[in-house]
Structure formats: structure tokens, C-alpha cells
GROMACS .gro file of C-alpha atoms in nm:
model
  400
    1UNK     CA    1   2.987  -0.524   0.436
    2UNK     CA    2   2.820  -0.183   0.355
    3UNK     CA    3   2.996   0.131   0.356
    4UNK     CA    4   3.027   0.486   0.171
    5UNK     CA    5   3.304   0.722   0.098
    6UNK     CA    6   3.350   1.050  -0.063
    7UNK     CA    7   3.582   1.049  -0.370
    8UNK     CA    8   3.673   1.248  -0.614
    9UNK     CA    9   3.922   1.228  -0.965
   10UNK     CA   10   3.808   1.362  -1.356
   11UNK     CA   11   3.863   1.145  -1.603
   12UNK     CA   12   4.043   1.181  -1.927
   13UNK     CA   13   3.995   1.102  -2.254
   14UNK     CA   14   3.762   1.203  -2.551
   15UNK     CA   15   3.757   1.117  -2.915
   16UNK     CA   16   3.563   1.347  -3.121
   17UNK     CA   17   3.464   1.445  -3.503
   18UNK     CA   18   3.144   1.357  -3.712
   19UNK     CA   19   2.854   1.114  -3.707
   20UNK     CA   20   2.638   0.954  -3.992
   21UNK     CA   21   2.244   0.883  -4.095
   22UNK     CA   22   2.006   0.671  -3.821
   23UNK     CA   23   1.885   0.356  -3.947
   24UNK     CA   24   1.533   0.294  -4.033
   25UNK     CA   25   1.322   0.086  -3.684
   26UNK     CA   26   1.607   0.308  -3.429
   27UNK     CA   27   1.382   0.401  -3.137
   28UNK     CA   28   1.369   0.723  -3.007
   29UNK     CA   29   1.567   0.847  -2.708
   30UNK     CA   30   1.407   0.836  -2.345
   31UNK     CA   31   1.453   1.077  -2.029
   32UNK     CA   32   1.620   0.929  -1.739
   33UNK     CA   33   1.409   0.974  -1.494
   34UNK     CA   34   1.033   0.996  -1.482
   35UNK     CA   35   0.925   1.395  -1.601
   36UNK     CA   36   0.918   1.585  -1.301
   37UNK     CA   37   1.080   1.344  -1.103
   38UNK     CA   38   1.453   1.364  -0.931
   39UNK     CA   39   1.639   1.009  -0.887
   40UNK     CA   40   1.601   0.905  -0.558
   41UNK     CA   41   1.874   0.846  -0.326
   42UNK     CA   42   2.019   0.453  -0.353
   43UNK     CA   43   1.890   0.212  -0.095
   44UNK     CA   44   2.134  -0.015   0.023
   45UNK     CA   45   1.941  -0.184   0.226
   46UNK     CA   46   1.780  -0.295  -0.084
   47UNK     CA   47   2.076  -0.396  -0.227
   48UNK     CA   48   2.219  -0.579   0.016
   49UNK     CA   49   1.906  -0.810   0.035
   50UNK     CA   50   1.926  -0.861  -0.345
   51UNK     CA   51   2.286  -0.942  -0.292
   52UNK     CA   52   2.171  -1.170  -0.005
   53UNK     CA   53   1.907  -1.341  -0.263
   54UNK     CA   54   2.149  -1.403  -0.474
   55UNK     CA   55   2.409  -1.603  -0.269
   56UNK     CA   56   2.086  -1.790  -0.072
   57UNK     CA   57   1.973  -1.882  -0.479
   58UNK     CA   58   2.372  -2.084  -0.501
   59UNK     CA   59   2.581  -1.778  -0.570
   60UNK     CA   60   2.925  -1.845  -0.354
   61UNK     CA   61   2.963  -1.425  -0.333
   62UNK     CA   62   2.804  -1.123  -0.444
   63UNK     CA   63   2.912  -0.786  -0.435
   64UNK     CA   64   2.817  -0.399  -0.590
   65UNK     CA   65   2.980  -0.055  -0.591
   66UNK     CA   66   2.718   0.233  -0.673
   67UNK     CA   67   2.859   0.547  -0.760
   68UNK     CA   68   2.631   0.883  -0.692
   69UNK     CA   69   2.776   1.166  -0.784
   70UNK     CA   70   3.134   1.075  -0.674
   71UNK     CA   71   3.002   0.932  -0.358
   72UNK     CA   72   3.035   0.575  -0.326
   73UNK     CA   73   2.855   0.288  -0.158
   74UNK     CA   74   3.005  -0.091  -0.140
   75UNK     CA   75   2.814  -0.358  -0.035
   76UNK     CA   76   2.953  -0.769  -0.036
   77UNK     CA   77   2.820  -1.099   0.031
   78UNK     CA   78   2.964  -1.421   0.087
   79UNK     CA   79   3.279  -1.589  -0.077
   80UNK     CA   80   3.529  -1.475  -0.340
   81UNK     CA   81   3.709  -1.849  -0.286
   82UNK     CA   82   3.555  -2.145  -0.180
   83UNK     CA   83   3.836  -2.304  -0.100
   84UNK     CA   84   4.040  -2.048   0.106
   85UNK     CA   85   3.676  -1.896   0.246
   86UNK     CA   86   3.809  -1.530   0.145
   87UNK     CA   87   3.513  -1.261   0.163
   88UNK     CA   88   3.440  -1.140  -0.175
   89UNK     CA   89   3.552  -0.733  -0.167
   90UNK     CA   90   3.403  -0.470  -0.385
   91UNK     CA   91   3.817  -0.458  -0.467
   92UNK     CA   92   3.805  -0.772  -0.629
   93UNK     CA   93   3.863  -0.845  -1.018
   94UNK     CA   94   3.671  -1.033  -1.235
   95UNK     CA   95   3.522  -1.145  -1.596
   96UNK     CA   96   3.289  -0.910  -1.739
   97UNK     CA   97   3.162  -1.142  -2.011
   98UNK     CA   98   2.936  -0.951  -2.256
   99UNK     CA   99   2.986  -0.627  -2.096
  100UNK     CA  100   3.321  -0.631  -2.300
  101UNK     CA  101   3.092  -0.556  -2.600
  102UNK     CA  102   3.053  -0.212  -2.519
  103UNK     CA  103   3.419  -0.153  -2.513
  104UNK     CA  104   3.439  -0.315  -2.835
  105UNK     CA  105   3.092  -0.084  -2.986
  106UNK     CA  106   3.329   0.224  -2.837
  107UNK     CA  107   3.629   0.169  -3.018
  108UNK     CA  108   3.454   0.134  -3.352
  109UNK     CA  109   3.241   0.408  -3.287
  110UNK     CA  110   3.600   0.629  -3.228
  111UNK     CA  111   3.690   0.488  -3.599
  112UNK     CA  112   3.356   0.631  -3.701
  113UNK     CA  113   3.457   0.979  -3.537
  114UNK     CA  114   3.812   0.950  -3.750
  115UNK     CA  115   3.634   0.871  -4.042
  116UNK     CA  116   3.803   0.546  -4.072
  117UNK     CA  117   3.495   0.345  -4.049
  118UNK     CA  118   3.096   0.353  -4.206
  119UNK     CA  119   2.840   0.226  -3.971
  120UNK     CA  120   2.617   0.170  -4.263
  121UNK     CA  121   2.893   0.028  -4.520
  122UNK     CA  122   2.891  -0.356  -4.550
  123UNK     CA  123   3.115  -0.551  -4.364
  124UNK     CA  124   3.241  -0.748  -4.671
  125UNK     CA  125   3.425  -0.336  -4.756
  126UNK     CA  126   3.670  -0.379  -4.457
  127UNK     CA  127   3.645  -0.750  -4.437
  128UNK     CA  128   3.640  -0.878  -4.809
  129UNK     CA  129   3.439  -1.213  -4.847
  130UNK     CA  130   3.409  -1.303  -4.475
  131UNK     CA  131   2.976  -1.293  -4.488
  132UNK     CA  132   2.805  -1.457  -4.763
  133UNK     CA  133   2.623  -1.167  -4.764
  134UNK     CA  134   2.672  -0.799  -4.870
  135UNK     CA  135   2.377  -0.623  -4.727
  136UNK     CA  136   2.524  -0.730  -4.331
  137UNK     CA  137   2.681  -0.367  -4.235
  138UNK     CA  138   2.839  -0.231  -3.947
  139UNK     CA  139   2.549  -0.098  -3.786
  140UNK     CA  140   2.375  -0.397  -3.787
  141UNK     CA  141   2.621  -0.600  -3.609
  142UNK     CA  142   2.695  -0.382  -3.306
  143UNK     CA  143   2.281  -0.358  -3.302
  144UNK     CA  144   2.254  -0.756  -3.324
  145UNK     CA  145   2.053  -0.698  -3.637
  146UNK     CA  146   2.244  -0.871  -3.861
  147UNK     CA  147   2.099  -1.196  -3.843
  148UNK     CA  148   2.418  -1.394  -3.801
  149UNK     CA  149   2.400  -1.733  -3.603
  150UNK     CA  150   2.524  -1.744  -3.220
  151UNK     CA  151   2.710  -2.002  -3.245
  152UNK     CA  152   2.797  -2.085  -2.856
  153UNK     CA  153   2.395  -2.169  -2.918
  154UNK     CA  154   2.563  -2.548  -2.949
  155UNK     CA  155   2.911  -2.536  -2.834
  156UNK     CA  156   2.791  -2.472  -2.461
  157UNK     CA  157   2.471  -2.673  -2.495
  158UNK     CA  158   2.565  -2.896  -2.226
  159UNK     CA  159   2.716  -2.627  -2.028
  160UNK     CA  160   2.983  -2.828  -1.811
  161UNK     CA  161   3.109  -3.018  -2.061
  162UNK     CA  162   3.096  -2.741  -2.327
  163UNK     CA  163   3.315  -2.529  -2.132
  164UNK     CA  164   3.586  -2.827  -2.038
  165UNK     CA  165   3.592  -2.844  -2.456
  166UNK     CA  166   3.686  -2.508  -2.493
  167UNK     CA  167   3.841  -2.354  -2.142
  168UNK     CA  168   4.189  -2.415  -2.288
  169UNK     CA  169   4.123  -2.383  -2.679
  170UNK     CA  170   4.270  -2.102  -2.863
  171UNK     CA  171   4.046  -1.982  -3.154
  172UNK     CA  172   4.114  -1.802  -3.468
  173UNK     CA  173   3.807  -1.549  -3.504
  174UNK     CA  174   3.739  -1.647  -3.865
  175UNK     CA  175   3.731  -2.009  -3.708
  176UNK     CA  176   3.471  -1.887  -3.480
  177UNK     CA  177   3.259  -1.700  -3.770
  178UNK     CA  178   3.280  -1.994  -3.960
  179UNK     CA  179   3.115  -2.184  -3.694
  180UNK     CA  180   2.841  -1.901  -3.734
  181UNK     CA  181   2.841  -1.957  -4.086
  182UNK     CA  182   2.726  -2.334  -4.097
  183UNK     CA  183   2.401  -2.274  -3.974
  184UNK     CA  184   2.087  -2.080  -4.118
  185UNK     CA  185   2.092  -1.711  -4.064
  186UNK     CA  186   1.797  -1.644  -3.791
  187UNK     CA  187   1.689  -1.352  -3.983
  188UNK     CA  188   1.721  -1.111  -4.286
  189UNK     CA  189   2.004  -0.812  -4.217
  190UNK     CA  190   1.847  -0.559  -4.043
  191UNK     CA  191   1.470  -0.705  -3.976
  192UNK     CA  192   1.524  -0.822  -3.622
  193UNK     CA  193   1.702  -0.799  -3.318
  194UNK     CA  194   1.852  -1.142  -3.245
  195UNK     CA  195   2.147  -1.145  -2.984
  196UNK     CA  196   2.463  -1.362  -3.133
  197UNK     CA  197   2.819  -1.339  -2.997
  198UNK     CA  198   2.901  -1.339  -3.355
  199UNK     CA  199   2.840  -0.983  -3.406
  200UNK     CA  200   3.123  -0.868  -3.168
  201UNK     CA  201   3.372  -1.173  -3.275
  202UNK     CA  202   3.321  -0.947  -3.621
  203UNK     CA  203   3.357  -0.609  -3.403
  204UNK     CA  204   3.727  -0.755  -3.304
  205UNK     CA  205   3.773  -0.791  -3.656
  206UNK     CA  206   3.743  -0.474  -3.779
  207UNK     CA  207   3.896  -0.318  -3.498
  208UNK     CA  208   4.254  -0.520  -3.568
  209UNK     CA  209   4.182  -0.444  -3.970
  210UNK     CA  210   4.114  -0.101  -3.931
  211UNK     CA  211   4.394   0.023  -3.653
  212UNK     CA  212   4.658  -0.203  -3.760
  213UNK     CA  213   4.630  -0.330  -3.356
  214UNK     CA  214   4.554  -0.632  -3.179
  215UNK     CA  215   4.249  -0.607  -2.982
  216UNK     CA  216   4.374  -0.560  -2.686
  217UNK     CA  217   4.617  -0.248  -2.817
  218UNK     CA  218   4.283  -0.082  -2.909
  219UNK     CA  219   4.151  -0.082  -2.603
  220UNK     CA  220   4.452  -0.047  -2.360
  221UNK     CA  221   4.520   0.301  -2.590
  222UNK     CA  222   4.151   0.456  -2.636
  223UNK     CA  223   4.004   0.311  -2.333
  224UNK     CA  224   4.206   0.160  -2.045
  225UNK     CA  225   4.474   0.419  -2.018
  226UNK     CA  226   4.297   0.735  -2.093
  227UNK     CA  227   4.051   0.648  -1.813
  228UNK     CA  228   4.352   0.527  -1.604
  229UNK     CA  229   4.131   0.194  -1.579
  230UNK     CA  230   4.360   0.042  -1.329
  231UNK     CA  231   4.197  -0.308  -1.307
  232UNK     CA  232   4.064  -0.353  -1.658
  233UNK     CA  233   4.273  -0.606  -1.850
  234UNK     CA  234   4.244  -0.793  -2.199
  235UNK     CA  235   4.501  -1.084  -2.145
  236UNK     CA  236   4.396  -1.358  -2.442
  237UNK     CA  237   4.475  -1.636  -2.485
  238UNK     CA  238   4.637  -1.633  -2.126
  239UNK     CA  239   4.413  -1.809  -1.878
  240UNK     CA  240   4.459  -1.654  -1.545
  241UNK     CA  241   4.368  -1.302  -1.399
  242UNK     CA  242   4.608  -1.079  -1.254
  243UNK     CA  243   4.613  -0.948  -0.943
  244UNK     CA  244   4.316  -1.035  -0.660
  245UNK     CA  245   4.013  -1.131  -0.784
  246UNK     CA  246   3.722  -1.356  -0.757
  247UNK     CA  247   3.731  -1.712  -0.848
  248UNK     CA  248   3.410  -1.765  -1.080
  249UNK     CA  249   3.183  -2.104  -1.020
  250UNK     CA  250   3.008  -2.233  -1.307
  251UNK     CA  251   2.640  -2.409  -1.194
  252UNK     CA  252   2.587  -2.749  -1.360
  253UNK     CA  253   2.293  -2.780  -1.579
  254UNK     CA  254   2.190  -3.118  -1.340
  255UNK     CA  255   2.052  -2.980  -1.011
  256UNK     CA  256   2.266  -3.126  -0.668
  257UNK     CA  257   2.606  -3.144  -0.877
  258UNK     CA  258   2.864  -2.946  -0.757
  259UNK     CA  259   2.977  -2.588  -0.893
  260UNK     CA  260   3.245  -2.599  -1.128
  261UNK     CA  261   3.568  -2.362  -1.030
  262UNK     CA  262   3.584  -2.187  -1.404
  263UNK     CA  263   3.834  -1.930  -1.311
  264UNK     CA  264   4.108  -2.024  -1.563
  265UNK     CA  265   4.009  -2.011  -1.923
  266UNK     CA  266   4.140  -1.851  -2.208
  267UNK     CA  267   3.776  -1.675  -2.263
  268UNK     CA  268   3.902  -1.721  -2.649
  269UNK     CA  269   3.507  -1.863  -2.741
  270UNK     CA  270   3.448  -1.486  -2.710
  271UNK     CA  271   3.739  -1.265  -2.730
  272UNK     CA  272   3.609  -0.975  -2.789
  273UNK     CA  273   3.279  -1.032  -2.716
  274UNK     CA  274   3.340  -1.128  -2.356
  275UNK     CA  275   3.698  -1.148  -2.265
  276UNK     CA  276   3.787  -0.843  -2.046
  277UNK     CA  277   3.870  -0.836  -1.687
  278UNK     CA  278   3.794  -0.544  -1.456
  279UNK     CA  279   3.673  -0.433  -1.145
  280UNK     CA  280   3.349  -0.288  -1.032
  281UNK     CA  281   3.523   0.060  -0.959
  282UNK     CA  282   3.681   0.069  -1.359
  283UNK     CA  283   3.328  -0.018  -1.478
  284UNK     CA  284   3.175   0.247  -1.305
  285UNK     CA  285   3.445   0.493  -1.395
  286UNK     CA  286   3.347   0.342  -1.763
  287UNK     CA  287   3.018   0.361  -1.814
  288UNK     CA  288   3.016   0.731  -1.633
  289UNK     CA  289   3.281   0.848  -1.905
  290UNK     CA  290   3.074   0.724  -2.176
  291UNK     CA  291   2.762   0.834  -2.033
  292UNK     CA  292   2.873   1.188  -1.999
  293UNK     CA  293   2.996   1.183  -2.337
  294UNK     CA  294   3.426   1.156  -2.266
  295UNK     CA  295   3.452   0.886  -2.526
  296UNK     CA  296   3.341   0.989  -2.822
  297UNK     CA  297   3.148   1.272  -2.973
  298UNK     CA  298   2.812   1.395  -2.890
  299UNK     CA  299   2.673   1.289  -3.238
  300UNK     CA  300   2.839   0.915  -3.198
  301UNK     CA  301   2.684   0.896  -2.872
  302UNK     CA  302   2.324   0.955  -3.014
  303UNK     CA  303   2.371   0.683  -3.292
  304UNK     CA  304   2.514   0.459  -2.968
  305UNK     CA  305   2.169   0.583  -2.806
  306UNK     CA  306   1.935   0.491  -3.074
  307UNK     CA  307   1.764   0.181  -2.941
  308UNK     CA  308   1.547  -0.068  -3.078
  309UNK     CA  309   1.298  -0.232  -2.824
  310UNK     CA  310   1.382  -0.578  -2.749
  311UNK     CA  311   1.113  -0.663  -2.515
  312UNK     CA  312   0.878  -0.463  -2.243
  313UNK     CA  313   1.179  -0.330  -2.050
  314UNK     CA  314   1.493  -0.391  -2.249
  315UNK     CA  315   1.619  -0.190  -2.580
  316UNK     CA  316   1.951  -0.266  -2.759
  317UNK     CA  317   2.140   0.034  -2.934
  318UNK     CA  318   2.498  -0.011  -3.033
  319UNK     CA  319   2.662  -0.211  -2.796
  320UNK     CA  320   2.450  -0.046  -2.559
  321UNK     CA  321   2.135  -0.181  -2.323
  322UNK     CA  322   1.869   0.038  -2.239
  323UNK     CA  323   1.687  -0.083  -1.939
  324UNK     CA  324   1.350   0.057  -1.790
  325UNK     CA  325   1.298   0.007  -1.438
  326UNK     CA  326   0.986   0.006  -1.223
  327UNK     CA  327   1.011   0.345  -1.122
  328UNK     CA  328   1.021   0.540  -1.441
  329UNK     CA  329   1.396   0.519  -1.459
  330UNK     CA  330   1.578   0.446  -1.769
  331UNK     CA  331   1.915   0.316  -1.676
  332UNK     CA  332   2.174   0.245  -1.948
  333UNK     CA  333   2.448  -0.011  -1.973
  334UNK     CA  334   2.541  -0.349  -2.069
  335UNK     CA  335   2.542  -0.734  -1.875
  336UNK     CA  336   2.800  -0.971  -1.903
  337UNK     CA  337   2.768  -1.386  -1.835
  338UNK     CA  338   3.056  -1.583  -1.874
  339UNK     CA  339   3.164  -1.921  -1.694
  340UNK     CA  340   3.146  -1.835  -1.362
  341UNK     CA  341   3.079  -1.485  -1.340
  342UNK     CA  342   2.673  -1.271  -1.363
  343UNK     CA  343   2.772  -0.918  -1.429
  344UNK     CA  344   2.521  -0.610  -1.428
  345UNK     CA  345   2.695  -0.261  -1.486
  346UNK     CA  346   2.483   0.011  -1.575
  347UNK     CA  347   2.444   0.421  -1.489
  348UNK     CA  348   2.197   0.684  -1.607
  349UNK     CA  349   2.160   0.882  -1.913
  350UNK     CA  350   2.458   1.131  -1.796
  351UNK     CA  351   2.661   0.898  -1.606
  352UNK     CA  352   2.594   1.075  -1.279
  353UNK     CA  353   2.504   0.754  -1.117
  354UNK     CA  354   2.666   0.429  -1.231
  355UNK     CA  355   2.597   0.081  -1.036
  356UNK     CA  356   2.873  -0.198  -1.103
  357UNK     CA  357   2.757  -0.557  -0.957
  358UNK     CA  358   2.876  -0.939  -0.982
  359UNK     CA  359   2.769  -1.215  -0.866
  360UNK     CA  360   3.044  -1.486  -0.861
  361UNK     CA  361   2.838  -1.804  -1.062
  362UNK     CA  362   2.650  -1.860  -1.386
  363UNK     CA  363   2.416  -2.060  -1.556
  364UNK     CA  364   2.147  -1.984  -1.248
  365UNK     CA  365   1.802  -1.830  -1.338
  366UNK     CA  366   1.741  -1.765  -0.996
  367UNK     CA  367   2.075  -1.551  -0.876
  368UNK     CA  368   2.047  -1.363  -1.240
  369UNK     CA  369   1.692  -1.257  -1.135
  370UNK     CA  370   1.828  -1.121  -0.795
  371UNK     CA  371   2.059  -0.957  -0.902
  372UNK     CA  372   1.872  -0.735  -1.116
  373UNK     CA  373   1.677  -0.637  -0.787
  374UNK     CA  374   2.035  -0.429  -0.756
  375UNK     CA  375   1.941  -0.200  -0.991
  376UNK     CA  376   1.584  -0.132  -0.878
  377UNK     CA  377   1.739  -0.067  -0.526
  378UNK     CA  378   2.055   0.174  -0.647
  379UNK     CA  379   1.848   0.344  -0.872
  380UNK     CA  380   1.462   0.377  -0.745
  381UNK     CA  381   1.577   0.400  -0.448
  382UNK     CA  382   1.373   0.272  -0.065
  383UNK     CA  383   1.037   0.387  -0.240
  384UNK     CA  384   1.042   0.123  -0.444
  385UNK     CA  385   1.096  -0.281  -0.350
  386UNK     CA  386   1.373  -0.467  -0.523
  387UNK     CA  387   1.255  -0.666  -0.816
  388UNK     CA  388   1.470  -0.898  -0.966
  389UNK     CA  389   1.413  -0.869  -1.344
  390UNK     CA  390   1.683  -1.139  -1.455
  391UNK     CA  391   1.910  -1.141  -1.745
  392UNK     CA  392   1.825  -0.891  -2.033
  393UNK     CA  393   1.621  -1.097  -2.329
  394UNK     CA  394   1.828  -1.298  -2.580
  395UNK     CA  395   2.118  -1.312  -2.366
  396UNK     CA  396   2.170  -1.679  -2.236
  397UNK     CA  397   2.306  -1.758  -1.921
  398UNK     CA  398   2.589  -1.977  -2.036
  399UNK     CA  399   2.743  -1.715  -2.247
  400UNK     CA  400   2.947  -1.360  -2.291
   0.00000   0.00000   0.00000
């Protein structure tokens, strides 16, 4: 299915006040398009093929919704059920995995706005005793600088039978730091980027310490409703996903065995690190708000901005990817794995243009790597050929 339609709708919702100092290795900021260049118009075409790579690589579906300028273009592949053979809609809900991290990076950053929170204060100020270590601040956790152990590193090391431990667990998130905590730290805070869900398990932490909220209060009040996010939910520790959506099939590690239906889970291995549920349309509306600077002030933005490389084409900020693709374009945004679900969402450096795609499996190299040919295709545009540039460094497939 391809199609377009013009639509229109503002949306609401900005936090602002103040902003504080940059830390030392933060990159500069990049334009968004090459200099002298305009964007060039998406090529669905493009994307359809990557979409069609994708399910020919063992994804059951695969879908993406580009909005350009409030013009939209859907395009869908294959299956949203195997079982009942449903098409897989651009409509369809699903779990955003690590994406949820920038919703957790924008709700902190708000704090910072309020003056309720320090990106460069220690963590141990808000959470007393939690690290072993005082230097670990803020900013280094939303920038995966803090050196902290990933710790679904070894509970999804065997991916199948990882997730069967753990798809109906409830977890405490000081039970989950503390299974950071027994292993070595992979680096000193601050001297290198190294991508652990353990950051953003410590995000949720201060968010519920500092607004007195759950969670999922937080982001329903600063985030869901002010963007009237109509498909973005935060339902832990409930298992199931409301409304229609996708059914999410995790690949076996052991080539030939069969995909793994991991639809229902309580997501509560990541919480706030990969929990949410949306829907292509609420991410773009999302990432276009944030983009364009509706979330939070100007000067919060920057520090959100400030990136640190992470390898030739990828940069991490706060909670933020930078991406560069082979056209000169920077595009900015976040992907998501979880169990059954390969989410890219990303838009440019004002939010004119967003992209929101899913592929409906995990834990394949080879549909990850097609579907980053979306992006080359809804942002460079039929100049260029899509290029599947798989999963942003340091981000495993088996995880948020």
C-alpha cells in the first residue's frame, strides 16, 4: 500500500525557562542538509523496496509514515498477524523499544527548564546512595557516558529463552540497577560513550523522585496529552496493547526455528527505557514537536543537541541520535528494538520532515539493515539509492 494525503493540525504544548553549562567532548551542532542544498522530495519507491527487503530478510510486516511538511505518505508490507493474515496498516500500534528514551531525556530536560533538576549534579543528590559512585551525573546518563553496565548484556544472552524468563516478571528499578551494579563499570563517568539500558532505568528514577509521579503520569501530562498523542500509551506492568496493533515476532538466535509471537510482555526489563506503545503517526507528531522546539526551551534543546560522535555516521546527545546519511543529510531521532518489534523514527533538524517506520521482528541483522534504507529513501530522496545502514552502534538487537 502507498498513498499520500494532505493534513493539517498545530500541536500544543511547550515547557520553557533556563538551561545550564555544555560538558567538556559535546560535539558541535550540524546543518540539516548539505550547504546550499534543499531536501529533496521523499521517494517512496525507495521506501517501499526497503520495506520489501525487509519482510524478504524474515520480517512478517513492515510499514512507514513520512511526514513532509504536513503532507503524508504511508507505505505497508506484509503481515501485522500471522495467524489471522491481517495486512500490517500504517494505523497500527506498536512497541517502540528504545525510542521511549527520548520521552524519558524530555521530561527531565522539562525539570531542568523548572529548575527542579541539574544536568551536571550527581545522581547520588536526587537519588542518595543508589551509584557507588559520586562523580555519575545527570548528564552523563541521558548521554550514555556514565559508564554503568547494560545489564540485559546477560539476561537476553540467549535471546528466546531470555525473554520467556522475563516476559511476565515484574521488576523493581533498583532491582534492575542492582543487576547493573554487579558487574565492572565499562568505563570512567564521562570518558566514553557506551550504550546501557541502565542509564534510562535511572532516568525513570528521577523522574518519579523529582515530580512526585509514576512514570507513566509524567509522560501522559507533559507529553501524551499536550500533543494529543492519541496512540501513545505507557501501560506497565500490564502485558497487552490496547487497541489494534501489530503482533511483534521475536527471531530465534538458531537459524530455521520458528519466530516467536512476543506480543504480550510486561516490557518491565526496560520500563522506561523501552516500554511505550505508539503509533507511527504519534511519533511523527513527536519528534516534529521536539524538533521545532514545542517541548522545551530553545536553550534545553541545544544541550539535547550537543552530540558526541559515536561512530562514522551516528552521534548520541541527550536521549537524542544524530544520524548522517549519504546525502549530506543530518537526520535526528532515536531507534527502538524490543522483542518483536525494529523501530526507526527520526525527522530533521526543525521537524519539518519526520519519518516513523517498524518492522514487526527483532533480533535480525539483515531486516535492521533494510530498514535503515527507509531513511535514505524519505530523506535523500530518488537521487540517491537506499542503503540500509542497520541499527545505530552500541544498540543490540535483542534490546530497548
Amino acid at each position: 500500500m502507498v498513498s499520500a494525503r494532505v493534513g493539517q493540525g498545530a500541536v500544543l504544548g511547550a515547557i520553557a525557562l533556563s538551561l545550564l553549562a555544555v560538558p567538556a567532548r559535546a560535539a558541535t551542532a550540524e546543518p540539516d542538509t548539505p550547504r546550499g542544498a534543499s531536501l529533496a522530495a521523499p521517494d517512496t519507491a525507495g521506501v517501499a523496496a526497503a520495506l520489501k527487503s525487509s519482510v524478504d530478510a524474515g520480517a512478517p510486516g513492515a510499514m512507514a509514515l513520512i511526514d513532509d511538511h504536513g503532507t503524508t505518505y504511508k507505505v505497508a508490507r506484509g503481515l501485522a498477524d500471522r495467524g489471522t493474515r491481517r495486512a500490517l496498516t500504517t494505523d497500527d500500534r506498536f512497541r517502540i523499544g528504545s525510542v521511549t528514551k527520548t520521552f524519558s531525556a524530555v521530561v527531565l530536560l522539562q525539570l531542568a527548564d523548572e529548575r527542579r533538576l541539574a544536568l551536571d549534579a550527581p545522581v547520588n543528590h536526587y537519588l542518595p546512595k543508589l551509584l557507588p559512585d559520586d562523580r555519575i551525573t545527570v548528564r552523563q546518563v541521558l548521554g550514555h557516558r556514565s559508564g554503568l553496565y547494560d545489564y540485559t548484556n546477560d539476561m537476553f544472552a540467549d535471546s528466546v529463552a531470555g525473554f520467556e524468563a522475563v516476559r511476565n516478571k515484574v521488576f523493581t528499578y533498583r532491582q534492575l540497577v542492582e543487576l547493573s551494579l554487579k558487574k565492572p563499570r565499562t568505563n570512567a563517568p564521562g570518558a566514553a560513550y557506551s550504550y546501557s539500558n541502565t542509564n534510562f532505568v535511572i532516568a525513570g528514577m528521577l523522574i518519579e523522585k523529582l515530580t512526585g509521579q509514576s512514570v507513566r503520569t509524567a509522560y501522559e501530562d507533559r507529553i501524551f496529552k499536550p500533543l494529543k498523542l492519541r496512540d501513545t500509551f505507557y501501560v506497565h506492568p500490564e502485558t497487552t496493547i490496547p487497541g489494534r496493533y501489530a503482533h511483534g515476532y521475536l527471531t530465534p538466535d538458531t537459524a530455521g526455528e520458528p519466530l516467536v509471537d512476543a506480543t504480550i510482555q510486561t516490557v518491565s526489563w526496560a520500563q522506561s527505557a523501552g516500554a511505550i506503545i505508539s503509533s507511527a503517526r504519534d511519533l511523527d507528531t513527536f519528534y516534529s514537536a521536539l524538533l521545532s522546539g514545542r517541548l522545551m526551551s530553545a536553550a534545553r534543546l541545544a544541550e539535547m543537541e550537543r552530540f558526541s560522535a559515536v561512530n562514522a555516521t551516528t552521534a548520541y546527545g541527550l536521549g537524542l541520535r544524530r544520524r548522517a546519511l549519504s546525502c549530506g543529510v543530518f537526520v535526528y531521532g532515536h531507534t527502538g528494538i524490543v522483542q518483536g518489534y525494529s523501530t526507526y523514527a527520526f525527522a530533521t533538524k526543525d521537524g519539518s520532515r519526520s519519518v516513523a517506520a517498524v518492522a514487526d521482528t527483532s533480533n535480525n541483522g539483515e531486516v535492521a539493515s533494510a530498514m535503515g534504507g527507509v531513511l535514505e529513501s524519505a530523506f535523500c530522496g530518488a537521487s540517491k539509492s537506499a542503503k540500509g545502514l542497520g541499527p545505530a552502534s552500541g544498540e543490540l538487537l535483542h534490546e530497548g
